[in-house]
Amino acid sequence: NAMKELCRRTSSADRADDSQVIPDPRVLTEIRKLQYATRKMAREGIIGKYRSAFRGQGLEFDELREYVPGDDVRLIDWKVTARATTPHVKLFREERELSVMIAVDISGSTGCGSGGKNLMTRGQLLAQVGAILTLIALLNNDKVGLTTFSDKLESYHPAKRARGAVWRILREVAGFQHAGKTSLASMVKFLSSVLGRHSIVFILSDFFDENFLSRENQAALGALAKKHDVTAIQIVDPLDGSLPPLPPLEVSDPETGQCQIIEADSRRFSSIYSENTDKWQSRLSDTFKRYGIGHIRIKSDEALLPPLQQYFEERNRKRGRR
C-alpha cells in the first residue's frame, strides 16, 4: 500500500514540482518507460535489504519506564529515580531518518553504449539506478538529494522528501544531452563543502576520469569518505573490457571529440586494450577499498537489481559481525 500511495503521488506531483519541461516527446516517452520500470523493480524485495544495510548513525531518546530485572543498570536515570523513589531506565531507539545524496555523472561518455535492442546507454542505466535508490530511500522516509556533474557541477538539489525526486532524476539524467569531460574530483570537493550532517552518498558514474586517481584527487575522495558513507556505483558496458574483431574503425572520444583509427581486428591491439582496462579497473577498485568506499559494478547487459541486492546483503552481514 505504501508503494502504491507513493507511486500515485509521484505520477501526478513529480512533474508539478519541476519547472523545466522536456520538449522532445520521444525523450519524454523513454523517461516514462524508465519510471514505470523503476517502480516495478522497487517492489522486488530490495527495500528491506536497503533498510537493513543503511541504518541511522545514532540513538535518540524514546521513553522512560520502571526498571525490571535484566535491564542494563547503566541506563538508569538517577534523577527520575530519586523523584519517583523507584528505579527508572531510559529507552532509546535507533535514529532512522537518513540523508541520502545521489551524485550522477552526465558527461559525454555516459551518453554512449554498445547499442542493441535490449541494451541501455550508460546514461539511461545511470538514471534508472539513481531512480531506484531514490524511490527506496523515500519509502524509508529518508531525505534524498541529487547532484549531477560533468567537468563542472550541472545541478544540485539538497536532500529533502520531495515527491518529485524520482521524476527529477530521470529527467535530469536520461533527458540530458550528455556532454563534456568527467571531473569526479570537483564534485567530491563540492559535496564535502555542502554536506553538513552525516549522509549516505551514492556516486553513479562510469568513472572514466583520467585525473581521478591522482594523489590530490584521492585525498579529496578520502576526506569525503571519512565524514560520510560513500558507495561508488560503476556502470559497465560490454565494450569496456574487450572489443569484437572488426575492421579498422575511426572512433571519437565523446568527451573531447578527438578521433583515432583503431585496429580492432588486431590481436595485439585487443590484448593491449584488455590489459590496460584490467589495470585501470584494478587501480579503481583498490582506491575504493583503501578509503572504505563501497563498490558496485552494474553491467548494461545484465539485470541491475542483483548487484544492488548482493551489496546490501553483504553490508548487513558485516554489520552483524561487528
Short mmCIF file of C-alpha atoms in Angstrom, two decimals:
data_model
loop_
_atom_site.label_atom_id
_atom_site.label_comp_id
_atom_site.label_asym_id
_atom_site.label_seq_id
_atom_site.Cartn_x
_atom_site.Cartn_y
_atom_site.Cartn_z
CA ASN A 1 0.00 0.00 0.00
CA ALA A 2 2.85 2.36 0.81
CA MET A 3 4.34 1.67 -2.60
CA LYS A 4 1.03 2.29 -4.37
CA GLU A 5 0.47 5.53 -2.50
CA LEU A 6 3.93 6.85 -3.29
CA CYS A 7 3.62 5.87 -6.93
CA ARG A 8 0.20 7.56 -7.14
CA ARG A 9 1.59 10.77 -5.69
CA THR A 10 4.75 10.78 -7.81
CA SER A 11 2.83 10.13 -11.02
CA SER A 12 0.98 13.42 -10.63
CA ALA A 13 3.17 15.52 -8.37
CA ASP A 14 6.61 14.61 -9.76
CA ARG A 15 6.11 16.71 -12.85
CA ALA A 16 4.37 19.51 -10.97
CA ASP A 17 7.49 20.08 -8.86
CA ASP A 18 9.68 20.74 -11.92
CA SER A 19 9.76 23.96 -13.86
CA GLN A 20 11.61 22.51 -16.85
CA VAL A 21 9.77 20.51 -19.46
CA ILE A 22 11.37 18.12 -21.93
CA PRO A 23 10.37 19.34 -25.39
CA ASP A 24 11.04 16.12 -27.29
CA PRO A 25 8.05 13.74 -26.90
CA ARG A 26 10.26 10.75 -27.74
CA VAL A 27 12.56 11.53 -24.83
CA LEU A 28 9.57 12.00 -22.57
CA THR A 29 8.20 8.61 -23.60
CA GLU A 30 11.51 6.90 -22.83
CA ILE A 31 11.70 8.54 -19.41
CA ARG A 32 8.17 7.42 -18.55
CA LYS A 33 9.12 3.87 -19.50
CA LEU A 34 12.11 4.09 -17.16
CA GLN A 35 9.88 5.49 -14.42
CA TYR A 36 7.44 2.59 -14.73
CA ALA A 37 10.25 0.01 -14.75
CA THR A 38 11.80 1.67 -11.69
CA ARG A 39 8.63 1.36 -9.65
CA LYS A 40 8.21 -2.25 -10.73
CA MET A 41 11.75 -3.18 -9.67
CA ALA A 42 11.42 -1.42 -6.31
CA ARG A 43 8.77 -4.00 -5.44
CA GLU A 44 11.24 -6.86 -5.84
CA GLY A 45 12.21 -7.12 -2.17
CA ILE A 46 15.07 -4.64 -2.32
CA ILE A 47 13.51 -2.12 0.07
CA GLY A 48 14.00 -4.29 3.16
CA LYS A 49 17.60 -5.03 2.16
CA TYR A 50 18.29 -1.31 1.86
CA ARG A 51 16.79 -0.62 5.28
CA SER A 52 18.99 -3.29 6.88
CA ALA A 53 22.12 -2.11 5.08
CA PHE A 54 21.78 1.58 5.87
CA ARG A 55 20.73 2.48 9.38
CA GLY A 56 20.70 5.60 11.48
CA GLN A 57 24.02 6.74 12.87
CA GLY A 58 22.91 7.28 16.45
CA LEU A 59 20.30 6.71 19.13
CA GLU A 60 17.58 9.09 20.21
CA PHE A 61 15.66 9.08 23.48
CA ASP A 62 12.33 7.28 23.27
CA GLU A 63 10.77 6.94 26.74
CA LEU A 64 11.23 6.23 30.44
CA ARG A 65 9.90 3.15 32.22
CA GLU A 66 10.37 1.40 35.52
CA TYR A 67 13.42 -0.79 35.90
CA VAL A 68 12.86 -4.54 35.57
CA PRO A 69 15.40 -7.26 36.39
CA GLY A 70 17.73 -7.76 33.46
CA ASP A 71 17.79 -4.10 32.36
CA ASP A 72 21.21 -2.54 31.87
CA VAL A 73 21.91 -0.60 35.07
CA ARG A 74 23.83 1.94 33.01
CA LEU A 75 20.52 3.09 31.55
CA ILE A 76 19.08 4.08 34.93
CA ASP A 77 18.05 7.73 35.08
CA TRP A 78 19.11 8.62 38.61
CA LYS A 79 17.35 11.99 38.71
CA VAL A 80 13.99 10.47 37.79
CA THR A 81 14.67 7.53 40.11
CA ALA A 82 15.26 9.92 43.02
CA ARG A 83 12.00 11.77 42.37
CA ALA A 84 9.90 8.65 41.78
CA THR A 85 11.56 6.62 44.53
CA THR A 86 11.62 3.60 42.19
CA PRO A 87 14.33 2.89 39.61
CA HIS A 88 13.56 4.10 36.07
CA VAL A 89 15.55 3.44 32.92
CA LYS A 90 15.89 5.41 29.69
CA LEU A 91 14.90 3.65 26.49
CA PHE A 92 16.43 4.65 23.17
CA ARG A 93 15.60 3.89 19.59
CA GLU A 94 17.78 3.97 16.54
CA GLU A 95 17.73 7.26 14.68
CA ARG A 96 16.09 6.16 11.43
CA GLU A 97 16.00 9.23 9.24
CA LEU A 98 18.88 9.32 6.81
CA SER A 99 20.05 11.98 4.42
CA VAL A 100 20.86 10.46 1.02
CA MET A 101 22.70 12.20 -1.81
CA ILE A 102 22.65 10.73 -5.32
CA ALA A 103 25.54 12.10 -7.43
CA VAL A 104 25.19 11.20 -11.12
CA ASP A 105 27.73 11.59 -13.91
CA ILE A 106 26.21 13.10 -17.08
CA SER A 107 29.45 13.64 -19.00
CA GLY A 108 29.86 12.76 -22.67
CA SER A 109 30.94 9.16 -22.10
CA THR A 110 27.73 8.30 -20.25
CA GLY A 111 25.70 9.04 -23.37
CA CYS A 112 27.30 6.10 -25.15
CA GLY A 113 26.74 2.39 -25.14
CA SER A 114 27.16 -0.76 -27.20
CA GLY A 115 23.70 -0.33 -28.63
CA GLY A 116 21.45 -3.19 -29.49
CA LYS A 117 17.76 -3.71 -28.97
CA ASN A 118 17.90 -4.62 -25.29
CA LEU A 119 20.89 -2.59 -24.11
CA MET A 120 20.59 0.81 -22.46
CA THR A 121 23.11 3.56 -22.84
CA ARG A 122 25.13 4.30 -19.73
CA GLY A 123 23.04 7.40 -19.17
CA GLN A 124 19.76 5.50 -19.22
CA LEU A 125 21.12 2.90 -16.81
CA LEU A 126 22.53 5.58 -14.51
CA ALA A 127 19.13 7.27 -14.47
CA GLN A 128 17.31 4.06 -13.61
CA VAL A 129 19.72 3.04 -10.85
CA GLY A 130 19.52 6.54 -9.38
CA ALA A 131 15.73 6.49 -9.55
CA ILE A 132 15.55 3.10 -7.79
CA LEU A 133 17.80 4.34 -4.98
CA THR A 134 15.71 7.50 -4.70
CA LEU A 135 12.44 5.59 -4.54
CA ILE A 136 13.51 3.08 -1.90
CA ALA A 137 15.02 5.87 0.21
CA LEU A 138 11.77 7.83 0.06
CA LEU A 139 9.83 4.72 1.05
CA ASN A 140 12.01 4.59 4.16
CA ASN A 141 11.19 8.24 4.93
CA ASP A 142 14.74 9.31 4.18
CA LYS A 143 15.61 12.66 2.67
CA VAL A 144 17.02 12.45 -0.85
CA GLY A 145 19.07 14.94 -2.83
CA LEU A 146 20.51 14.97 -6.35
CA THR A 147 23.79 16.25 -7.79
CA THR A 148 24.60 15.97 -11.49
CA PHE A 149 28.05 16.70 -12.85
CA SER A 150 30.32 16.50 -15.87
CA ASP A 151 33.50 18.61 -15.87
CA LYS A 152 31.52 21.03 -13.74
CA LEU A 153 28.57 20.94 -11.39
CA GLU A 154 25.45 20.74 -13.56
CA SER A 155 22.76 20.78 -10.85
CA TYR A 156 22.35 20.44 -7.11
CA HIS A 157 19.18 19.72 -5.15
CA PRO A 158 19.64 19.48 -1.35
CA ALA A 159 18.30 16.38 0.37
CA LYS A 160 14.60 16.56 1.25
CA ARG A 161 11.46 14.48 0.99
CA ALA A 162 10.47 15.78 -2.42
CA ARG A 163 7.61 14.00 -4.14
CA GLY A 164 9.15 14.92 -7.48
CA ALA A 165 12.55 13.40 -6.72
CA VAL A 166 12.05 10.27 -8.84
CA TRP A 167 10.84 12.20 -11.86
CA ARG A 168 13.62 14.77 -11.43
CA ILE A 169 16.46 12.29 -11.53
CA LEU A 170 15.04 10.54 -14.59
CA ARG A 171 14.51 13.84 -16.35
CA GLU A 172 17.86 15.37 -15.48
CA VAL A 173 19.90 12.27 -16.28
CA ALA A 174 18.06 10.39 -19.04
CA GLY A 175 16.74 13.57 -20.65
CA PHE A 176 20.03 15.47 -20.57
CA GLN A 177 22.24 15.97 -23.61
CA HIS A 178 25.32 14.22 -22.24
CA ALA A 179 28.42 16.27 -22.98
CA GLY A 180 31.69 17.45 -21.52
CA LYS A 181 34.52 15.71 -19.73
CA THR A 182 34.31 13.95 -16.38
CA SER A 183 35.60 15.65 -13.25
CA LEU A 184 34.80 13.49 -10.26
CA ALA A 185 37.17 15.42 -8.01
CA SER A 186 35.32 18.72 -8.38
CA MET A 187 32.03 17.00 -7.48
CA VAL A 188 33.64 15.26 -4.49
CA LYS A 189 35.06 18.54 -3.19
CA PHE A 190 31.71 20.26 -3.68
CA LEU A 191 29.83 17.62 -1.69
CA SER A 192 32.41 17.80 1.08
CA SER A 193 31.70 21.52 1.36
CA VAL A 194 27.89 21.40 1.30
CA LEU A 195 27.00 18.21 3.16
CA GLY A 196 26.80 19.09 6.83
CA ARG A 197 25.41 16.12 8.74
CA HIS A 198 26.48 12.55 8.11
CA SER A 199 24.99 11.44 4.77
CA ILE A 200 24.70 8.37 2.59
CA VAL A 201 26.38 9.27 -0.71
CA PHE A 202 25.95 7.22 -3.88
CA ILE A 203 28.29 8.20 -6.74
CA LEU A 204 26.95 6.88 -10.06
CA SER A 205 29.41 7.00 -12.94
CA ASP A 206 31.46 5.04 -15.45
CA PHE A 207 34.49 6.61 -13.67
CA PHE A 208 36.21 7.44 -16.94
CA ASP A 209 38.24 10.27 -15.46
CA GLU A 210 41.96 10.19 -16.21
CA ASN A 211 42.71 12.54 -13.31
CA PHE A 212 40.54 10.82 -10.70
CA LEU A 213 43.29 8.57 -9.37
CA SER A 214 45.83 11.34 -8.85
CA ARG A 215 47.18 11.77 -5.32
CA GLU A 216 45.37 15.09 -4.79
CA ASN A 217 42.03 13.79 -6.01
CA GLN A 218 42.31 10.60 -3.96
CA ALA A 219 42.88 12.76 -0.89
CA ALA A 220 39.65 14.63 -1.65
CA LEU A 221 37.79 11.32 -2.03
CA GLY A 222 39.23 10.08 1.26
CA ALA A 223 38.09 13.26 3.03
CA LEU A 224 34.52 12.75 1.79
CA ALA A 225 34.53 9.06 2.79
CA LYS A 226 35.86 9.88 6.25
CA LYS A 227 32.83 12.02 7.06
CA HIS A 228 30.12 10.28 5.03
CA ASP A 229 29.08 6.77 4.00
CA VAL A 230 30.11 6.62 0.33
CA THR A 231 29.23 3.98 -2.24
CA ALA A 232 30.55 4.04 -5.82
CA ILE A 233 28.24 2.52 -8.42
CA GLN A 234 30.12 1.85 -11.63
CA ILE A 235 28.20 1.37 -14.87
CA VAL A 236 29.98 -1.06 -17.18
CA ASP A 237 29.36 -1.63 -20.89
CA PRO A 238 30.35 -4.88 -22.69
CA LEU A 239 32.81 -2.93 -24.85
CA ASP A 240 34.66 -1.60 -21.81
CA GLY A 241 36.59 -4.82 -21.34
CA SER A 242 37.09 -6.14 -24.85
CA LEU A 243 36.40 -5.26 -28.46
CA PRO A 244 34.86 -7.56 -31.07
CA PRO A 245 37.07 -8.36 -34.10
CA LEU A 246 36.18 -5.61 -36.56
CA PRO A 247 37.97 -3.98 -39.49
CA PRO A 248 39.84 -0.71 -38.84
CA LEU A 249 37.47 1.83 -37.32
CA GLU A 250 37.51 5.56 -36.84
CA VAL A 251 36.38 6.25 -33.28
CA SER A 252 35.87 9.52 -31.47
CA ASP A 253 36.15 10.40 -27.80
CA PRO A 254 32.67 11.61 -26.72
CA GLU A 255 34.22 13.90 -24.09
CA THR A 256 36.98 15.54 -26.16
CA GLY A 257 35.89 14.98 -29.76
CA GLN A 258 39.30 13.59 -30.70
CA CYS A 259 39.27 10.95 -33.45
CA GLN A 260 41.53 7.95 -33.93
CA ILE A 261 41.81 4.92 -36.18
CA ILE A 262 41.93 1.64 -34.25
CA GLU A 263 42.82 -1.85 -35.48
CA ALA A 264 40.10 -3.72 -33.59
CA ASP A 265 40.83 -6.90 -35.55
CA SER A 266 44.46 -6.92 -34.43
CA ARG A 267 45.24 -9.47 -31.70
CA ARG A 268 47.98 -7.23 -30.35
CA PHE A 269 45.66 -4.22 -30.13
CA SER A 270 42.90 -6.28 -28.45
CA SER A 271 45.39 -7.68 -25.95
CA ILE A 272 46.75 -4.23 -25.04
CA TYR A 273 43.20 -2.85 -24.81
CA SER A 274 42.08 -5.59 -22.41
CA GLU A 275 45.29 -5.39 -20.36
CA ASN A 276 45.02 -1.62 -19.89
CA THR A 277 41.35 -1.95 -18.95
CA ASP A 278 42.15 -4.58 -16.32
CA LYS A 279 44.92 -2.43 -14.83
CA TRP A 280 42.68 0.61 -14.65
CA GLN A 281 39.86 -1.41 -13.07
CA SER A 282 42.23 -2.85 -10.50
CA ARG A 283 43.51 0.61 -9.53
CA LEU A 284 39.98 1.91 -9.26
CA SER A 285 38.87 -0.99 -7.04
CA ASP A 286 41.96 -0.65 -4.85
CA THR A 287 41.25 3.06 -4.36
CA PHE A 288 37.71 2.42 -3.20
CA LYS A 289 38.89 -0.31 -0.84
CA ARG A 290 41.64 1.89 0.61
CA TYR A 291 39.15 4.55 1.70
CA GLY A 292 36.40 2.18 2.84
CA ILE A 293 34.13 3.06 -0.07
CA GLY A 294 31.55 0.52 -1.17
CA HIS A 295 31.82 -0.54 -4.81
CA ILE A 296 29.10 -1.94 -7.05
CA ARG A 297 29.62 -2.82 -10.72
CA ILE A 298 26.44 -2.92 -12.79
CA LYS A 299 26.69 -4.20 -16.34
CA SER A 300 24.39 -2.85 -19.02
CA ASP A 301 23.88 -6.33 -20.48
CA GLU A 302 22.81 -7.88 -17.15
CA ALA A 303 19.98 -7.36 -14.66
CA LEU A 304 20.68 -4.37 -12.43
CA LEU A 305 18.92 -5.47 -9.24
CA PRO A 306 21.11 -8.49 -8.25
CA PRO A 307 24.32 -6.42 -7.75
CA LEU A 308 22.41 -3.94 -5.58
CA GLN A 309 20.78 -6.69 -3.54
CA GLN A 310 24.06 -8.52 -3.09
CA TYR A 311 25.77 -5.33 -1.92
CA PHE A 312 23.03 -4.51 0.60
CA GLU A 313 23.10 -8.08 1.94
CA GLU A 314 26.88 -8.03 2.32
CA ARG A 315 26.74 -4.72 4.21
CA ASN A 316 24.14 -6.20 6.52
CA ARG A 317 26.30 -9.27 7.20
CA LYS A 318 29.32 -7.10 8.02
CA ARG A 319 27.25 -5.03 10.43
CA GLY A 320 26.10 -8.22 12.13
CA ARG A 321 29.70 -9.38 12.66
CA ARG A 322 30.70 -6.16 14.41
#
